[in-house]
Amino acid sequence: MPAPIWRDGLALLREPGFARLFAARLISAAGSAMTPIALPFAVLDDLGGRPSQVGLLIAAGSLTQVAMQLFAGALADRGSRRRQMIGADLLAAGAQGAIAILLLSGHATFGALLALHALCGVTFALHFPAAVGLVPLVVERDRLQAANALLSIAQATAFAVGATAAGILAATAGAGFALAIDAASFAASALLVAGIRPSEQLRSQGTSFLRELREGFREFTAHTWLWTIVLQFTFMLMAWFGAWAVL
């Protein structure tokens, strides 16, 4: 990152609104990184399950996230991004907390984990567009590049730290402890975002929700460079993340 952008990004941390958003994204990213590491331990060690069940569990969360992503983006534009991010984080905290309690109490079943992790996929879909769209409402337009650069670096670092911590916790204390920390991270993120006072959000007016979805999809397919890149990365991530998440 060029030095001026780096300095601008650090200067933004002195602003309460961005500092809260930065901390929320950092904490939730670290927590989210724990899930794909802890879940295989939960299935194989706690439940005595099969490797195929690990794949089914991860697929359930991924499929619900993909299915909900387009709707979640439209909802973030029509409603309050701040409230959507808070709601998604609280719902994720509840779902992950329930998984942790079931594992720690010895009452977990594969069906319960499957349903709760599918719900987590919905919360992840709701969280992402709201979190990204909230940045321009907290940071001035001419400082967005610095803000997004700092957030990206922080999230990548937090992801690595969270994944490492999850592996250590799951192997020593158990997957339930790792997922309990993940649940707490979502609750902390919601609390931090609740204290942000963003600028006024321009909302869609005069069009139906379904019409906006159709218009957005037409705009997406109208740009060949855009949908081909998305298609390319879809197959790349299917090949890479599918193997990485299971192994």
mmCIF file of C-alpha atoms in Angstrom:
data_model
loop_
_atom_site.group_PDB
_atom_site.id
_atom_site.type_symbol
_atom_site.label_atom_id
_atom_site.label_comp_id
_atom_site.label_asym_id
_atom_site.label_seq_id
_atom_site.Cartn_x
_atom_site.Cartn_y
_atom_site.Cartn_z
ATOM 1 C CA MET A 1 0.000 0.000 0.000
ATOM 2 C CA PRO A 2 1.511 3.440 -0.914
ATOM 3 C CA ALA A 3 2.656 5.428 2.128
ATOM 4 C CA PRO A 4 0.116 8.298 1.782
ATOM 5 C CA ILE A 5 -2.811 5.843 1.604
ATOM 6 C CA TRP A 6 -1.434 3.942 4.579
ATOM 7 C CA ARG A 7 -1.129 7.145 6.611
ATOM 8 C CA ASP A 8 -4.637 8.228 5.606
ATOM 9 C CA GLY A 9 -5.995 4.884 6.678
ATOM 10 C CA LEU A 10 -4.354 5.060 10.091
ATOM 11 C CA ALA A 11 -5.604 8.632 10.509
ATOM 12 C CA LEU A 12 -9.151 7.376 9.956
ATOM 13 C CA LEU A 13 -8.840 5.242 13.067
ATOM 14 C CA ARG A 14 -9.012 8.436 15.107
ATOM 15 C CA GLU A 15 -12.585 8.909 13.908
ATOM 16 C CA PRO A 16 -15.023 7.075 16.245
ATOM 17 C CA GLY A 17 -17.368 5.846 13.504
ATOM 18 C CA PHE A 18 -14.675 4.278 11.356
ATOM 19 C CA ALA A 19 -12.797 2.958 14.399
ATOM 20 C CA ARG A 20 -15.929 1.083 15.462
ATOM 21 C CA LEU A 21 -16.514 -0.285 11.952
ATOM 22 C CA PHE A 22 -12.853 -1.285 11.665
ATOM 23 C CA ALA A 23 -12.961 -3.135 14.992
ATOM 24 C CA ALA A 24 -16.252 -4.836 14.077
ATOM 25 C CA ARG A 25 -14.938 -6.063 10.720
ATOM 26 C CA LEU A 26 -11.661 -7.177 12.316
ATOM 27 C CA ILE A 27 -13.342 -9.149 15.105
ATOM 28 C CA SER A 28 -16.010 -10.753 12.912
ATOM 29 C CA ALA A 29 -13.408 -11.737 10.291
ATOM 30 C CA ALA A 30 -11.297 -13.481 12.930
ATOM 31 C CA GLY A 31 -14.381 -15.249 14.252
ATOM 32 C CA SER A 32 -15.646 -16.237 10.798
ATOM 33 C CA ALA A 33 -12.288 -17.825 9.994
ATOM 34 C CA MET A 34 -12.788 -20.212 12.904
ATOM 35 C CA THR A 35 -15.932 -21.834 11.495
ATOM 36 C CA PRO A 36 -14.517 -23.812 8.523
ATOM 37 C CA ILE A 37 -11.688 -25.059 10.753
ATOM 38 C CA ALA A 38 -13.793 -26.009 13.785
ATOM 39 C CA LEU A 39 -16.695 -27.688 11.964
ATOM 40 C CA PRO A 40 -14.704 -30.661 10.589
ATOM 41 C CA PHE A 41 -13.413 -31.298 14.123
ATOM 42 C CA ALA A 42 -17.012 -31.154 15.386
ATOM 43 C CA VAL A 43 -18.257 -33.689 12.848
ATOM 44 C CA LEU A 44 -15.318 -36.102 12.953
ATOM 45 C CA ASP A 45 -14.342 -35.927 16.628
ATOM 46 C CA ASP A 46 -17.469 -34.890 18.570
ATOM 47 C CA LEU A 47 -20.029 -36.735 16.456
ATOM 48 C CA GLY A 48 -17.818 -39.515 15.105
ATOM 49 C CA GLY A 49 -19.081 -38.660 11.641
ATOM 50 C CA ARG A 50 -17.791 -39.433 8.163
ATOM 51 C CA PRO A 51 -15.715 -37.191 5.850
ATOM 52 C CA SER A 52 -18.687 -37.021 3.472
ATOM 53 C CA GLN A 53 -20.712 -35.392 6.242
ATOM 54 C CA VAL A 54 -18.071 -32.691 6.562
ATOM 55 C CA GLY A 55 -18.554 -31.916 2.884
ATOM 56 C CA LEU A 56 -22.353 -31.847 3.260
ATOM 57 C CA LEU A 57 -22.130 -29.489 6.232
ATOM 58 C CA ILE A 58 -19.853 -27.028 4.453
ATOM 59 C CA ALA A 59 -21.992 -27.263 1.313
ATOM 60 C CA ALA A 60 -25.142 -26.400 3.290
ATOM 61 C CA GLY A 61 -23.645 -23.123 4.507
ATOM 62 C CA SER A 62 -22.195 -22.249 1.110
ATOM 63 C CA LEU A 63 -25.397 -22.970 -0.815
ATOM 64 C CA THR A 64 -27.618 -20.885 1.457
ATOM 65 C CA GLN A 65 -25.110 -18.044 1.308
ATOM 66 C CA VAL A 66 -25.005 -18.094 -2.493
ATOM 67 C CA ALA A 67 -28.797 -18.393 -2.754
ATOM 68 C CA MET A 68 -29.336 -15.412 -0.428
ATOM 69 C CA GLN A 69 -26.520 -13.151 -1.652
ATOM 70 C CA LEU A 70 -28.417 -11.370 -4.437
ATOM 71 C CA PHE A 71 -31.450 -10.715 -2.229
ATOM 72 C CA ALA A 72 -29.217 -9.539 0.611
ATOM 73 C CA GLY A 73 -27.581 -6.911 -1.591
ATOM 74 C CA ALA A 74 -30.960 -5.564 -2.695
ATOM 75 C CA LEU A 75 -32.173 -5.496 0.903
ATOM 76 C CA ALA A 76 -29.106 -3.505 1.947
ATOM 77 C CA ASP A 77 -29.876 -0.891 -0.718
ATOM 78 C CA ARG A 78 -33.564 -0.613 0.154
ATOM 79 C CA GLY A 79 -33.274 -0.673 3.933
ATOM 80 C CA SER A 80 -30.728 0.314 6.546
ATOM 81 C CA ARG A 81 -27.293 -1.213 6.015
ATOM 82 C CA ARG A 82 -26.407 -0.579 9.640
ATOM 83 C CA ARG A 83 -29.499 -2.385 10.945
ATOM 84 C CA GLN A 84 -28.996 -5.235 8.473
ATOM 85 C CA MET A 85 -25.410 -5.719 9.602
ATOM 86 C CA ILE A 86 -26.452 -5.693 13.267
ATOM 87 C CA GLY A 87 -29.304 -8.129 12.625
ATOM 88 C CA ALA A 88 -27.081 -10.486 10.622
ATOM 89 C CA ASP A 89 -24.406 -10.464 13.329
ATOM 90 C CA LEU A 90 -26.919 -11.148 16.114
ATOM 91 C CA LEU A 91 -28.494 -13.977 14.120
ATOM 92 C CA ALA A 92 -25.059 -15.447 13.432
ATOM 93 C CA ALA A 93 -24.151 -15.153 17.121
ATOM 94 C CA GLY A 94 -27.307 -17.068 18.012
ATOM 95 C CA ALA A 95 -26.765 -19.802 15.420
ATOM 96 C CA GLN A 96 -23.087 -20.304 16.232
ATOM 97 C CA GLY A 97 -23.812 -20.091 19.949
ATOM 98 C CA ALA A 98 -26.441 -22.822 19.598
ATOM 99 C CA ILE A 99 -23.956 -25.070 17.778
ATOM 100 C CA ALA A 100 -21.374 -24.441 20.521
ATOM 101 C CA ILE A 101 -23.854 -25.234 23.312
ATOM 102 C CA LEU A 102 -24.966 -28.451 21.615
ATOM 103 C CA LEU A 103 -21.365 -29.581 21.165
ATOM 104 C CA LEU A 104 -20.233 -28.634 24.657
ATOM 105 C CA SER A 105 -23.269 -30.275 26.270
ATOM 106 C CA GLY A 106 -22.899 -33.461 24.249
ATOM 107 C CA HIS A 107 -26.359 -33.150 22.669
ATOM 108 C CA ALA A 108 -25.293 -32.269 19.136
ATOM 109 C CA THR A 109 -26.608 -34.200 16.149
ATOM 110 C CA PHE A 110 -25.576 -33.935 12.548
ATOM 111 C CA GLY A 111 -29.053 -32.783 11.534
ATOM 112 C CA ALA A 112 -28.973 -29.937 14.069
ATOM 113 C CA LEU A 113 -25.524 -28.829 12.909
ATOM 114 C CA LEU A 114 -26.648 -28.973 9.290
ATOM 115 C CA ALA A 115 -29.681 -26.758 9.915
ATOM 116 C CA LEU A 116 -27.832 -24.248 12.075
ATOM 117 C CA HIS A 117 -24.894 -23.951 9.695
ATOM 118 C CA ALA A 118 -27.301 -23.440 6.782
ATOM 119 C CA LEU A 119 -28.760 -20.561 8.802
ATOM 120 C CA CYS A 120 -25.229 -19.216 9.273
ATOM 121 C CA GLY A 121 -24.877 -19.123 5.487
ATOM 122 C CA VAL A 122 -27.900 -16.814 5.333
ATOM 123 C CA THR A 123 -26.394 -14.532 7.974
ATOM 124 C CA PHE A 124 -23.071 -14.345 6.113
ATOM 125 C CA ALA A 125 -24.939 -13.338 2.943
ATOM 126 C CA LEU A 126 -26.799 -10.596 4.822
ATOM 127 C CA HIS A 127 -23.661 -9.369 6.568
ATOM 128 C CA PHE A 128 -21.337 -8.886 3.601
ATOM 129 C CA PRO A 129 -23.204 -6.359 1.388
ATOM 130 C CA ALA A 130 -24.327 -4.403 4.436
ATOM 131 C CA ALA A 131 -20.768 -4.219 5.806
ATOM 132 C CA VAL A 132 -19.304 -3.123 2.459
ATOM 133 C CA GLY A 133 -22.092 -0.632 1.806
ATOM 134 C CA LEU A 134 -21.752 0.899 5.249
ATOM 135 C CA VAL A 135 -18.213 2.138 4.596
ATOM 136 C CA PRO A 136 -19.224 5.048 2.273
ATOM 137 C CA LEU A 137 -21.746 6.139 4.914
ATOM 138 C CA VAL A 138 -19.032 6.381 7.552
ATOM 139 C CA VAL A 139 -16.059 7.643 5.520
ATOM 140 C CA GLU A 140 -15.874 10.658 3.220
ATOM 141 C CA ARG A 141 -15.726 9.850 -0.495
ATOM 142 C CA ASP A 142 -12.150 11.069 -0.999
ATOM 143 C CA ARG A 143 -10.913 8.773 1.788
ATOM 144 C CA LEU A 144 -12.675 5.592 0.677
ATOM 145 C CA GLN A 145 -9.583 4.125 -0.985
ATOM 146 C CA ALA A 146 -7.559 4.434 2.203
ATOM 147 C CA ALA A 147 -10.405 3.056 4.304
ATOM 148 C CA ASN A 148 -11.020 0.029 2.078
ATOM 149 C CA ALA A 149 -7.309 -0.715 1.802
ATOM 150 C CA LEU A 150 -6.900 -0.710 5.581
ATOM 151 C CA LEU A 151 -10.006 -2.841 6.061
ATOM 152 C CA SER A 152 -8.811 -5.388 3.482
ATOM 153 C CA ILE A 153 -5.391 -5.774 5.092
ATOM 154 C CA ALA A 154 -6.890 -6.032 8.568
ATOM 155 C CA GLN A 155 -9.428 -8.653 7.492
ATOM 156 C CA ALA A 156 -6.825 -10.784 5.717
ATOM 157 C CA THR A 157 -4.633 -10.696 8.829
ATOM 158 C CA ALA A 158 -7.577 -11.449 11.115
ATOM 159 C CA PHE A 159 -8.586 -14.388 8.907
ATOM 160 C CA ALA A 160 -5.135 -15.953 9.242
ATOM 161 C CA VAL A 161 -5.058 -15.391 13.013
ATOM 162 C CA GLY A 162 -8.590 -16.706 13.470
ATOM 163 C CA ALA A 163 -7.953 -19.852 11.439
ATOM 164 C CA THR A 164 -4.778 -20.577 13.397
ATOM 165 C CA ALA A 165 -6.514 -20.017 16.728
ATOM 166 C CA ALA A 166 -9.412 -22.264 15.667
ATOM 167 C CA GLY A 167 -7.064 -25.111 14.795
ATOM 168 C CA ILE A 168 -5.314 -24.879 18.168
ATOM 169 C CA LEU A 169 -8.566 -24.568 20.143
ATOM 170 C CA ALA A 170 -10.365 -27.348 18.283
ATOM 171 C CA ALA A 171 -7.429 -29.724 18.704
ATOM 172 C CA THR A 172 -6.963 -28.975 22.407
ATOM 173 C CA ALA A 173 -10.158 -27.654 24.047
ATOM 174 C CA GLY A 174 -12.628 -28.865 21.411
ATOM 175 C CA ALA A 175 -14.586 -27.458 18.489
ATOM 176 C CA GLY A 176 -17.348 -26.201 20.786
ATOM 177 C CA PHE A 177 -14.983 -23.705 22.415
ATOM 178 C CA ALA A 178 -13.810 -22.375 19.058
ATOM 179 C CA LEU A 179 -17.399 -21.910 17.864
ATOM 180 C CA ALA A 180 -18.346 -20.244 21.154
ATOM 181 C CA ILE A 181 -15.640 -17.663 20.546
ATOM 182 C CA ASP A 182 -16.945 -17.215 16.999
ATOM 183 C CA ALA A 183 -20.430 -16.541 18.406
ATOM 184 C CA ALA A 184 -18.994 -13.998 20.826
ATOM 185 C CA SER A 185 -17.170 -12.264 17.974
ATOM 186 C CA PHE A 186 -20.458 -11.710 16.119
ATOM 187 C CA ALA A 187 -22.109 -10.338 19.251
ATOM 188 C CA ALA A 188 -19.176 -7.955 19.753
ATOM 189 C CA SER A 189 -19.418 -6.835 16.109
ATOM 190 C CA ALA A 190 -23.135 -6.082 16.504
ATOM 191 C CA LEU A 191 -22.460 -4.061 19.653
ATOM 192 C CA LEU A 192 -19.755 -2.011 17.943
ATOM 193 C CA VAL A 193 -21.857 -1.288 14.847
ATOM 194 C CA ALA A 194 -24.822 -0.284 17.018
ATOM 195 C CA GLY A 195 -22.760 2.676 18.236
ATOM 196 C CA ILE A 196 -22.048 3.992 14.708
ATOM 197 C CA ARG A 197 -23.999 7.011 13.481
ATOM 198 C CA PRO A 198 -23.642 6.854 9.662
ATOM 199 C CA SER A 199 -24.618 9.575 7.236
ATOM 200 C CA GLU A 200 -28.010 9.409 5.564
ATOM 201 C CA GLN A 201 -28.424 6.491 3.196
ATOM 202 C CA LEU A 202 -30.048 7.045 -0.176
ATOM 203 C CA ARG A 203 -32.669 4.346 -0.680
ATOM 204 C CA SER A 204 -34.401 3.011 -3.748
ATOM 205 C CA GLN A 205 -37.753 4.641 -4.388
ATOM 206 C CA GLY A 206 -40.728 3.861 -6.599
ATOM 207 C CA THR A 207 -39.683 0.387 -7.756
ATOM 208 C CA SER A 208 -40.544 -3.057 -6.466
ATOM 209 C CA PHE A 209 -38.010 -5.375 -4.894
ATOM 210 C CA LEU A 210 -38.316 -7.939 -7.699
ATOM 211 C CA ARG A 211 -37.968 -5.257 -10.380
ATOM 212 C CA GLU A 212 -34.733 -4.078 -8.791
ATOM 213 C CA LEU A 213 -33.419 -7.631 -8.807
ATOM 214 C CA ARG A 214 -34.252 -7.992 -12.509
ATOM 215 C CA GLU A 215 -32.645 -4.639 -13.369
ATOM 216 C CA GLY A 216 -29.542 -5.503 -11.375
ATOM 217 C CA PHE A 217 -29.208 -8.872 -13.087
ATOM 218 C CA ARG A 218 -29.617 -7.253 -16.535
ATOM 219 C CA GLU A 219 -26.925 -4.733 -15.679
ATOM 220 C CA PHE A 220 -24.649 -7.527 -14.519
ATOM 221 C CA THR A 221 -25.110 -9.625 -17.674
ATOM 222 C CA ALA A 222 -24.758 -6.554 -19.933
ATOM 223 C CA HIS A 223 -21.019 -6.296 -19.145
ATOM 224 C CA THR A 224 -19.159 -9.255 -20.604
ATOM 225 C CA TRP A 225 -15.948 -8.500 -18.701
ATOM 226 C CA LEU A 226 -17.871 -8.582 -15.419
ATOM 227 C CA TRP A 227 -19.806 -11.843 -15.712
ATOM 228 C CA THR A 228 -16.857 -13.693 -17.265
ATOM 229 C CA ILE A 229 -14.618 -12.715 -14.337
ATOM 230 C CA VAL A 230 -17.306 -13.788 -11.875
ATOM 231 C CA LEU A 231 -17.747 -17.092 -13.720
ATOM 232 C CA GLN A 232 -14.010 -17.685 -13.774
ATOM 233 C CA PHE A 233 -13.615 -17.075 -10.042
ATOM 234 C CA THR A 234 -16.683 -19.188 -9.316
ATOM 235 C CA PHE A 235 -15.014 -22.258 -10.778
ATOM 236 C CA MET A 236 -11.653 -21.353 -9.265
ATOM 237 C CA LEU A 237 -13.131 -21.016 -5.772
ATOM 238 C CA MET A 238 -15.145 -24.218 -6.190
ATOM 239 C CA ALA A 239 -11.930 -26.083 -6.895
ATOM 240 C CA TRP A 240 -9.774 -24.342 -4.296
ATOM 241 C CA PHE A 241 -12.090 -23.611 -1.375
ATOM 242 C CA GLY A 242 -13.883 -26.928 -1.597
ATOM 243 C CA ALA A 243 -10.642 -28.828 -1.108
ATOM 244 C CA TRP A 244 -9.165 -26.359 1.397
ATOM 245 C CA ALA A 245 -12.245 -26.216 3.633
ATOM 246 C CA VAL A 246 -12.492 -30.000 3.902
ATOM 247 C CA LEU A 247 -8.780 -30.738 4.291
#
